[in-house]
PDB file of C-alpha atoms and ligand atoms in Angstrom:
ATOM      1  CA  UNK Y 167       0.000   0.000   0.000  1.00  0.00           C
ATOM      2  CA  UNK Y 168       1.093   3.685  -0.740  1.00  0.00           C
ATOM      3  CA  UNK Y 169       2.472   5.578   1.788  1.00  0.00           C
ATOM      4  CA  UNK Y 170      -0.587   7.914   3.382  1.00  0.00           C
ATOM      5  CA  UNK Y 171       0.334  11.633   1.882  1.00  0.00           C
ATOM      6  CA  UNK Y 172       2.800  13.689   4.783  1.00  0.00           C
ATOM      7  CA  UNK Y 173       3.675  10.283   6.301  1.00  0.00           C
ATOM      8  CA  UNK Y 174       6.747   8.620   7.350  1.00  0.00           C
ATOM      9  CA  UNK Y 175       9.550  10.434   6.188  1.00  0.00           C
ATOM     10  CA  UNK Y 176       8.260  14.027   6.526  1.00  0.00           C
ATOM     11  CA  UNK Y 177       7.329  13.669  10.565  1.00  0.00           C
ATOM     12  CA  UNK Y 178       9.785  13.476  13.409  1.00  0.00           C
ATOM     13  CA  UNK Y 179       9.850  10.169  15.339  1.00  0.00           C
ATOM     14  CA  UNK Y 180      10.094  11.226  18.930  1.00  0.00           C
ATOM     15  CA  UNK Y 181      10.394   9.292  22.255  1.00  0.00           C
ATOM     16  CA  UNK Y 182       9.640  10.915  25.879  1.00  0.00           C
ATOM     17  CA  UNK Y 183      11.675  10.101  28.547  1.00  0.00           C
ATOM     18  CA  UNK Y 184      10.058  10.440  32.207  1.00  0.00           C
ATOM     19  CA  UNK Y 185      10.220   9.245  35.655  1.00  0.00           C
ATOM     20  CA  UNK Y 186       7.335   9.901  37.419  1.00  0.00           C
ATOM     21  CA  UNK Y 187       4.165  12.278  36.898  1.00  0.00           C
ATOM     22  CA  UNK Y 188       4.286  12.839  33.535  1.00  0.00           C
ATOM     23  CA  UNK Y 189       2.443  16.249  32.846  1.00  0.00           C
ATOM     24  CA  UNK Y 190       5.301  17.337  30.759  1.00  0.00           C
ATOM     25  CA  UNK Y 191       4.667  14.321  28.693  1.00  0.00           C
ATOM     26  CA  UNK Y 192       0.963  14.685  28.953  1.00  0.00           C
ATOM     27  CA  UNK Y 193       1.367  18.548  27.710  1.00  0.00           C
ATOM     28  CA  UNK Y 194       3.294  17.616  25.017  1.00  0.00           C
ATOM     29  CA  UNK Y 195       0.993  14.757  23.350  1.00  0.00           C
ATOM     30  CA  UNK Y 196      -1.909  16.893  23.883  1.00  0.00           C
ATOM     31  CA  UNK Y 197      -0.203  19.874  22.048  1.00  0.00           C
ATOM     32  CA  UNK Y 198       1.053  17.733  19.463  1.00  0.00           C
ATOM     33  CA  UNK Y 199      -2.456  16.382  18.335  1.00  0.00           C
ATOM     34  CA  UNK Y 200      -4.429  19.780  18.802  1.00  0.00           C
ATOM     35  CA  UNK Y 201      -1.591  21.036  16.601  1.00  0.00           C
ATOM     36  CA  UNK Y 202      -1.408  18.353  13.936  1.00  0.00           C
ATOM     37  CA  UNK Y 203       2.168  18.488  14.220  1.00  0.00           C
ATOM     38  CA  UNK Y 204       4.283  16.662  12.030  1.00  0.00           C
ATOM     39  CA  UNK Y 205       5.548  14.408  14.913  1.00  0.00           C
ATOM     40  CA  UNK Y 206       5.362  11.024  15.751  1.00  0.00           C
ATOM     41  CA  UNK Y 207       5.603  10.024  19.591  1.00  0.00           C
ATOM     42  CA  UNK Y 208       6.592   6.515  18.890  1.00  0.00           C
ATOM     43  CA  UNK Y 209       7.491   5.442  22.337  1.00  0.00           C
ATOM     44  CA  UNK Y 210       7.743   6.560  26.244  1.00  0.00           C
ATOM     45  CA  UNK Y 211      10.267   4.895  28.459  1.00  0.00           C
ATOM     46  CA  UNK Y 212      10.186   5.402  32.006  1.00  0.00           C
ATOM     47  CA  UNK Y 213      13.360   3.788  34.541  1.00  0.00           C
ATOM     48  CA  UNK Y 214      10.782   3.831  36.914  1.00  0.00           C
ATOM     49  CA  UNK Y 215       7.860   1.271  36.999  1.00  0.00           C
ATOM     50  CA  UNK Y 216       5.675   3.123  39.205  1.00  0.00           C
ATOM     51  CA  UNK Y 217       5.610   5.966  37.026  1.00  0.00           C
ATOM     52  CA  UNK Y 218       1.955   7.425  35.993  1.00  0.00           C
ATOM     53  CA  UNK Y 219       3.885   8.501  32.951  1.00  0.00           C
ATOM     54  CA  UNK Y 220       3.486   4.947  31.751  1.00  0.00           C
ATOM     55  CA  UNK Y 221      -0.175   5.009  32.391  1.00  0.00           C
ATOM     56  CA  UNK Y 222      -0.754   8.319  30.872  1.00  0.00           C
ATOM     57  CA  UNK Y 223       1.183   6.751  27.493  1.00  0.00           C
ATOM     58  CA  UNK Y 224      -1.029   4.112  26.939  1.00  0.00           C
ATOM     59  CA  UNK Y 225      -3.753   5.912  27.390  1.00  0.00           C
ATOM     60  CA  UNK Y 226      -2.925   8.114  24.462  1.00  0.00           C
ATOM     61  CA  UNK Y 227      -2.099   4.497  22.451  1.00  0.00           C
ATOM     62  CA  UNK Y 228       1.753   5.456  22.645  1.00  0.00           C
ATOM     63  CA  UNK Y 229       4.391   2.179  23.746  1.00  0.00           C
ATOM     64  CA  UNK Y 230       5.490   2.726  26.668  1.00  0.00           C
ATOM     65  CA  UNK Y 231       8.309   0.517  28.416  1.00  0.00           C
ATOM     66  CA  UNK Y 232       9.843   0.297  31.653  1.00  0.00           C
ATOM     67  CA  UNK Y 233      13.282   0.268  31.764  1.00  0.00           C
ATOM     68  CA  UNK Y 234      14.670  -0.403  35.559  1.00  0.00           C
ATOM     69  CA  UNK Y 235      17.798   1.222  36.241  1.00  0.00           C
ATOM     70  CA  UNK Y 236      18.361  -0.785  39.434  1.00  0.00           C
ATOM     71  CA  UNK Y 237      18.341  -4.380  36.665  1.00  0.00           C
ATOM     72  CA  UNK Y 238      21.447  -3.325  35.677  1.00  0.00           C
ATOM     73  CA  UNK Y 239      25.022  -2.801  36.362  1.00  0.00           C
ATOM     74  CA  UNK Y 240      25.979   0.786  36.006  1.00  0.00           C
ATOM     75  CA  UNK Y 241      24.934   3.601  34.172  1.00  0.00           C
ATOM     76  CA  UNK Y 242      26.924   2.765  30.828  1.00  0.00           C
ATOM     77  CA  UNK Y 243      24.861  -0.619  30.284  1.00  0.00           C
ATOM     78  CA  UNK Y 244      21.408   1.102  30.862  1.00  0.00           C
ATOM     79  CA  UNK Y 245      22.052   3.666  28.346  1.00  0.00           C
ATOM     80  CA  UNK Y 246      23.289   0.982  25.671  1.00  0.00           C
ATOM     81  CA  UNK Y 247      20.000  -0.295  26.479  1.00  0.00           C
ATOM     82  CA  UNK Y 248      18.160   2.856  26.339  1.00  0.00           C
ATOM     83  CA  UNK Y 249      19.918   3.475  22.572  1.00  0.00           C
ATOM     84  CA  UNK Y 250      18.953   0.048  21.347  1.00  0.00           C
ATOM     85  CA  UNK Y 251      15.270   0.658  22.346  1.00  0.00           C
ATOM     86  CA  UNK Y 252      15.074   4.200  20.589  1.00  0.00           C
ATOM     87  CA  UNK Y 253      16.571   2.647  17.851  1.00  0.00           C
ATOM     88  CA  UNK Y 254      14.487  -0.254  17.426  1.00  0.00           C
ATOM     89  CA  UNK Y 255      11.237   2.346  16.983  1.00  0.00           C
ATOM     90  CA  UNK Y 256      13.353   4.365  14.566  1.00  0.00           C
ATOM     91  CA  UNK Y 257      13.814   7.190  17.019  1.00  0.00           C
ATOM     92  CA  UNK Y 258      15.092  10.732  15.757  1.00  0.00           C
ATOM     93  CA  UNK Y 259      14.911  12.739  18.853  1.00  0.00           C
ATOM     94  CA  UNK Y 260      14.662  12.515  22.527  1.00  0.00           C
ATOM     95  CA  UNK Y 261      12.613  14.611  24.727  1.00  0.00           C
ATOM     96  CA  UNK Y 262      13.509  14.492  28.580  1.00  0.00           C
ATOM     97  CA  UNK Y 263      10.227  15.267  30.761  1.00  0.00           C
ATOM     98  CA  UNK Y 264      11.112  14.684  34.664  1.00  0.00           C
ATOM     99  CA  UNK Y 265      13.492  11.630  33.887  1.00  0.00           C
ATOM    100  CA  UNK Y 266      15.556  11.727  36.641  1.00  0.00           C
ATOM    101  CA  UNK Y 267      18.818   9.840  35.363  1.00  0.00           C
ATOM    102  CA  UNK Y 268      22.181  11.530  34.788  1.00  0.00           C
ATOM    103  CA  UNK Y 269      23.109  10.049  31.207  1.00  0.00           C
ATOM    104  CA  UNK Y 270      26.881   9.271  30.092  1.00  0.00           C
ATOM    105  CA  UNK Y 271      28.715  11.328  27.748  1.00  0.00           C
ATOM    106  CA  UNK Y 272      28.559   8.525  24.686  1.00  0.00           C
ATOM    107  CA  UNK Y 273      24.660   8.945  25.127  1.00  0.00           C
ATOM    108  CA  UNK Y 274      24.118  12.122  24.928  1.00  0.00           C
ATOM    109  CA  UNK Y 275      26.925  12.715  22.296  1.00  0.00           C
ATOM    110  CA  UNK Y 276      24.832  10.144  20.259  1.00  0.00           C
ATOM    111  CA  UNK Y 277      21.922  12.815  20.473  1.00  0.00           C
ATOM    112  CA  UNK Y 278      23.822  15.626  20.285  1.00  0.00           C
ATOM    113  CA  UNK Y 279      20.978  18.824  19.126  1.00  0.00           C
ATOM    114  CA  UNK Y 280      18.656  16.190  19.451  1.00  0.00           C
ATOM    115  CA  UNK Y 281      17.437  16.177  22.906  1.00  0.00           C
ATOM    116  CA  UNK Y 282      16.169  18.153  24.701  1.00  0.00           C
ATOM    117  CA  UNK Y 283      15.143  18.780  28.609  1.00  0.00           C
ATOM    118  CA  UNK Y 284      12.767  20.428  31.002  1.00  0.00           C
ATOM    119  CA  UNK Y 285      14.703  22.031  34.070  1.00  0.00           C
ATOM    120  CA  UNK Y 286      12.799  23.879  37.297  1.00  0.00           C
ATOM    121  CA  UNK Y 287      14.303  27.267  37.169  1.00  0.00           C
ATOM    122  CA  UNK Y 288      15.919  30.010  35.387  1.00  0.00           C
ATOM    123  CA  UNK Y 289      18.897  28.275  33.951  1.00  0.00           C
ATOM    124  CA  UNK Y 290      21.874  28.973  34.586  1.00  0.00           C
ATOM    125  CA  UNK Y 291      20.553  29.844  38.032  1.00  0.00           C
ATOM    126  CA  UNK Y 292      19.882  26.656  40.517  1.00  0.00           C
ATOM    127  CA  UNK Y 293      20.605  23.572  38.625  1.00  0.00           C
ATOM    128  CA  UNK Y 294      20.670  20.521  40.600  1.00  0.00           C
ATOM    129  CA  UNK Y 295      17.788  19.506  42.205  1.00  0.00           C
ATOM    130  CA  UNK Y 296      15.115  21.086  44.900  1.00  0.00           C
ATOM    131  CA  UNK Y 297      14.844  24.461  43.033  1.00  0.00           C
ATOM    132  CA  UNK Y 298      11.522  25.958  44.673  1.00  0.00           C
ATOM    133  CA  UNK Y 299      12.566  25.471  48.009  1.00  0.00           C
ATOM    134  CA  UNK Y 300      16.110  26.924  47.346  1.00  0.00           C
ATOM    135  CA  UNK Y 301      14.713  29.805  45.003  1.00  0.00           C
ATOM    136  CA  UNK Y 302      12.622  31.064  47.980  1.00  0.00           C
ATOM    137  CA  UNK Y 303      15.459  30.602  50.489  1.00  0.00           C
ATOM    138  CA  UNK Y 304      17.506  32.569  48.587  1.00  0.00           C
ATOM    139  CA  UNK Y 305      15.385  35.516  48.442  1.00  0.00           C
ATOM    140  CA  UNK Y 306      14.789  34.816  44.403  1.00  0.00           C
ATOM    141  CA  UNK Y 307      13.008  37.653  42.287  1.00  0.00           C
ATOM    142  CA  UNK Y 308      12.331  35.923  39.795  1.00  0.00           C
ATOM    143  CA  UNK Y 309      12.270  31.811  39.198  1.00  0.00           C
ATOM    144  CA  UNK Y 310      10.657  29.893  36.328  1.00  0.00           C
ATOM    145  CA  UNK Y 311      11.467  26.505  34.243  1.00  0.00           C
ATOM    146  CA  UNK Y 312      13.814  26.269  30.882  1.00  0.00           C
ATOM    147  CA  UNK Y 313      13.909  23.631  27.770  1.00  0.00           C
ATOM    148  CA  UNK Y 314      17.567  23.360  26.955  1.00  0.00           C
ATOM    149  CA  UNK Y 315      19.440  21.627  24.466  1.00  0.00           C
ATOM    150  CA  UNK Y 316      21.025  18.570  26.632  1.00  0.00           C
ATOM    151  CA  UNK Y 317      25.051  18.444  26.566  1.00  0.00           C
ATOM    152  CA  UNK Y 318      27.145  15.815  28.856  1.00  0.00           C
ATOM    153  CA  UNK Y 319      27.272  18.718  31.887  1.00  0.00           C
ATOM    154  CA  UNK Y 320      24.001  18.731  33.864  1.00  0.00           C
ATOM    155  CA  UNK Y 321      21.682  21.196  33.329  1.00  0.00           C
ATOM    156  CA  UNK Y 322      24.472  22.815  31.184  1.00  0.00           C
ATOM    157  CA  UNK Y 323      23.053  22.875  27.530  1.00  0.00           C
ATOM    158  CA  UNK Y 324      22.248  25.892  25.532  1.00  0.00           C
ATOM    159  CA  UNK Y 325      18.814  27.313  26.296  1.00  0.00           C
ATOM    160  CA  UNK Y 326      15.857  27.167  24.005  1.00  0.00           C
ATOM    161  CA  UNK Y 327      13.167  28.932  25.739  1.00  0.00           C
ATOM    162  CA  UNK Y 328      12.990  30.476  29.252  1.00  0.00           C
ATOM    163  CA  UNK Y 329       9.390  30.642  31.352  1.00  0.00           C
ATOM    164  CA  UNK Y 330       9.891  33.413  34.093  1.00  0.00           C
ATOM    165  CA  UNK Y 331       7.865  34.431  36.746  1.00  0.00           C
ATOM    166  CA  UNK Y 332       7.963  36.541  39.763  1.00  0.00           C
ATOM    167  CA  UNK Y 333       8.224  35.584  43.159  1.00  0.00           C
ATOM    168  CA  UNK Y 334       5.506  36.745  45.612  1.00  0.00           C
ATOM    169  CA  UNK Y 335       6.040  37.321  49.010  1.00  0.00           C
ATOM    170  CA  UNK Y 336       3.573  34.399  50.381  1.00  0.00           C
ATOM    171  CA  UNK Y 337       4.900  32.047  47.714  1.00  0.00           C
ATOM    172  CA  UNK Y 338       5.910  28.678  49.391  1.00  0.00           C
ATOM    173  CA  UNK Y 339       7.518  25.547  47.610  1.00  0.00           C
ATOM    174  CA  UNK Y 340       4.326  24.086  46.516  1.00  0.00           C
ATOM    175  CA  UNK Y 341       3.113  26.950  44.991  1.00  0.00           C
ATOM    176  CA  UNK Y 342       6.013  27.502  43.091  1.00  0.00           C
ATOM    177  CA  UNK Y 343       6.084  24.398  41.993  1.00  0.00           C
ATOM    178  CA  UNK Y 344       2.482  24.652  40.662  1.00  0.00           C
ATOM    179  CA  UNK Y 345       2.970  27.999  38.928  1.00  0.00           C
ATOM    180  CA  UNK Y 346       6.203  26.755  37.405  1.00  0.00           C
ATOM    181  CA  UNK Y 347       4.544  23.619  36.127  1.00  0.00           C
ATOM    182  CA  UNK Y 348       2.040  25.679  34.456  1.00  0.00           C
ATOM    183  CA  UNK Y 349       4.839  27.312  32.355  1.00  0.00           C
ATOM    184  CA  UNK Y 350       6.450  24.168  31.881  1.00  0.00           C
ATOM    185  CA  UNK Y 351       3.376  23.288  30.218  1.00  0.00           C
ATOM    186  CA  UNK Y 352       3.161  26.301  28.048  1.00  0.00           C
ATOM    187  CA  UNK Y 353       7.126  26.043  27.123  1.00  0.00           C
ATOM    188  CA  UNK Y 354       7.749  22.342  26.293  1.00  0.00           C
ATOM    189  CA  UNK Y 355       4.948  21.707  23.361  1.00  0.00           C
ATOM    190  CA  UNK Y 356       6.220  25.188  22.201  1.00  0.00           C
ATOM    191  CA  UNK Y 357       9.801  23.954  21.899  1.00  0.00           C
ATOM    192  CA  UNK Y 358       8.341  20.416  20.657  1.00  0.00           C
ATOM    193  CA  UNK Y 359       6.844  22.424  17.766  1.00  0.00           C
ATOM    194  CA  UNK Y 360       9.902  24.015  16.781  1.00  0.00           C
ATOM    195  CA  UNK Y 361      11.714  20.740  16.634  1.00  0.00           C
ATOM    196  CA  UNK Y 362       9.214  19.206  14.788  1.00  0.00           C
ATOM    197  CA  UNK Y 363       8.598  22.019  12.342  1.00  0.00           C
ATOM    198  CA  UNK Y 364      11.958  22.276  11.410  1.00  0.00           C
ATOM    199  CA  UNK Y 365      12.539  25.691  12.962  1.00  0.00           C
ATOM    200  CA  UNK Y 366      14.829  24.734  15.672  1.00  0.00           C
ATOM    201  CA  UNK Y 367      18.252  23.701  16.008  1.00  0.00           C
ATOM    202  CA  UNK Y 368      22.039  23.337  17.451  1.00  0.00           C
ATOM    203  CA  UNK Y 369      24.651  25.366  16.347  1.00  0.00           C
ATOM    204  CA  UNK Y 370      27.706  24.160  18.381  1.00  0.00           C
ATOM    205  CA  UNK Y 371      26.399  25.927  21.635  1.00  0.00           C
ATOM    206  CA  UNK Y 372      24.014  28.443  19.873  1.00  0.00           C
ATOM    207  CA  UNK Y 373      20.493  28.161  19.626  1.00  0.00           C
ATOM    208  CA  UNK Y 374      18.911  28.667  15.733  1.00  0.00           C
ATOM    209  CA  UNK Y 375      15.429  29.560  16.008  1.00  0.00           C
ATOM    210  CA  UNK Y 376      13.945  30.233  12.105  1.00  0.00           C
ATOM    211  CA  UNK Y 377      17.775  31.252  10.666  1.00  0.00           C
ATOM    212  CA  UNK Y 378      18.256  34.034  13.816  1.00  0.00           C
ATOM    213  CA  UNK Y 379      20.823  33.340  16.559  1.00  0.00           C
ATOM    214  CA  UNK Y 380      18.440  33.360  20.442  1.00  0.00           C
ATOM    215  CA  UNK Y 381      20.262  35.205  23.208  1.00  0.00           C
ATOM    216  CA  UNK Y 382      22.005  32.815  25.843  1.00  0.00           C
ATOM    217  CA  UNK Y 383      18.633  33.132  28.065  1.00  0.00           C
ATOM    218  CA  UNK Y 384      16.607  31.680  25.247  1.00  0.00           C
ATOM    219  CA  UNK Y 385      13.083  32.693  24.013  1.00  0.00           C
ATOM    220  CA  UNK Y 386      11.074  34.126  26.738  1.00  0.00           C
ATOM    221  CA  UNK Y 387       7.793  33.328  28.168  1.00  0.00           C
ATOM    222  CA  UNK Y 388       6.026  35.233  30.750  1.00  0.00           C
ATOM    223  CA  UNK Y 389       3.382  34.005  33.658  1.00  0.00           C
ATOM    224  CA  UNK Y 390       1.147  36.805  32.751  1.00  0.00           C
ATOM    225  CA  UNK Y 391       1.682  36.564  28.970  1.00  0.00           C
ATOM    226  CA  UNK Y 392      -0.961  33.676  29.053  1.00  0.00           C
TER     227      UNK Y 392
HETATM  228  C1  GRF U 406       9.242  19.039  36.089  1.00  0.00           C
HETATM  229  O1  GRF U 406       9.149  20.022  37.069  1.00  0.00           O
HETATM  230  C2  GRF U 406      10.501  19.180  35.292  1.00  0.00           C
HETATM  231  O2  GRF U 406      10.953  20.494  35.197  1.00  0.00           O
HETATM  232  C3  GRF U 406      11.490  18.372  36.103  1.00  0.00           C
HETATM  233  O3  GRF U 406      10.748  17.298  36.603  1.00  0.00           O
HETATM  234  C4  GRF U 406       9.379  17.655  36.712  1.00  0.00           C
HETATM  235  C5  GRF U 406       8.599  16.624  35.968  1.00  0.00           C
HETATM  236  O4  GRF U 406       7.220  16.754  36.150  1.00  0.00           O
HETATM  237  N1  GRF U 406      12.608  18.003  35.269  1.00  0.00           N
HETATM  238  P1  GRF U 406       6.225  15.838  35.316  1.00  0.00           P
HETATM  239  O5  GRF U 406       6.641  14.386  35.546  1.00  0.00           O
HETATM  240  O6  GRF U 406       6.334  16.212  33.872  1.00  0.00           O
HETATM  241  O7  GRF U 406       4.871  16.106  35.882  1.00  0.00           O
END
């Protein structure tokens, strides 16, 4: 049978990586229907079993497959793994929604302006880990989430699009984290679409967004811009 017109070759075959929640991942396959983008989501993989990720996959009729980090023995041997799996469903790009792995440098070489990530602040302010509680401990104006271009350092890669808001005086940790998620929700699909519309790439460490070189911050979202 022929081909169906604008299929195969002409969409991007994505997988989502993820942990645990999955709204990222649940953002992005809603934005990529509504959208009609040319994008294929033709697999999530979660390390963790327990992850609702997984359940929110097969909901929307996308594989999804566990693979444990703890069956195997050390970080190098999971990520042959991982590759092998992406491969096998003819992935072209990797999208990292709340997968909470630190990947070796042959990995991520292997996807290099390929893959991107979702990161809980303003990067290059607090990478690591616990960012609302540490933005609000340290007196933050402003705090936000970022989808960067991943490179071997953590939380290091160039910066695609920056969602900022501003810290109010009663905000605690759980409120952050709720506002920020609601950017992170806004900001992913967007930089999903770019990737799959062919308007976004890796330059070395500069961003290409439609032929024009973005600023080291990235695009910018605001809170109150929605
Ligand atoms: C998000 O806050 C993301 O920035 C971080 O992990 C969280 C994942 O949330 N990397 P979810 O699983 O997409 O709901």
């Amino acid at each position: 049978m022929a081909p169906e017109a604008g299929a195969a070759k002409d969409r991007l075959a994505a997988a989502v990586l993820i942990s645990g929640n999955g709204s990222n991942l649940q953002a992005i396959i809603d934005h990529v229907r509504a959208a009609h983008l040319p994008c294929d989501i033709r697999l999530v993989v979660s390390n963790e079993p327990a992850a609702f990720g997984l359940e929110r996959a097969r909901r929307a009729g996308i594989p999804a497959e566990v693979l444990d980090h703890r069956r195997f023995p050390g970080r190098e041997a999971f990520d042959e793994s991982l590759a092998a799996i992406l491969d096998r469903h003819g992935v072209e790009v990797v999208f990292l929604a709340g997968f909470m792995r630190i990947l070796t440098r042959p990995f991520v070489e292997r996807y290099e302006g390929r893959m991107l990530n979702i990161h809980p602040s303003l990067l290059p302010d607090l990478k690591g880990l616990d960012t609302h509680h540490r933005a609000i401990e340290e007196g933050r104006e402003f705090h936000g989430a970022s989808v960067h271009f991943v490179t071997p350092e953590l939380d290091d890669g160039p910066v695609v699009i920056r969602g900022r808001l501003e810290v109010r005086p009663d905000d605690t940790p759980e409120s952050l984290e709720q506002r920020v998620h609601r950017l992170e929700h806004r900001i992913y699909p967007l930089a999903v679409e770019w990737m799959a519309t062919g308007r976004l790439r890796l330059d070395g460490r500069t961003v290409v967004l439609d032929d024009a070189t973005l600023s080291p911050e990235g695009y910018e979202v605001l809170e109150e811009d929605s």
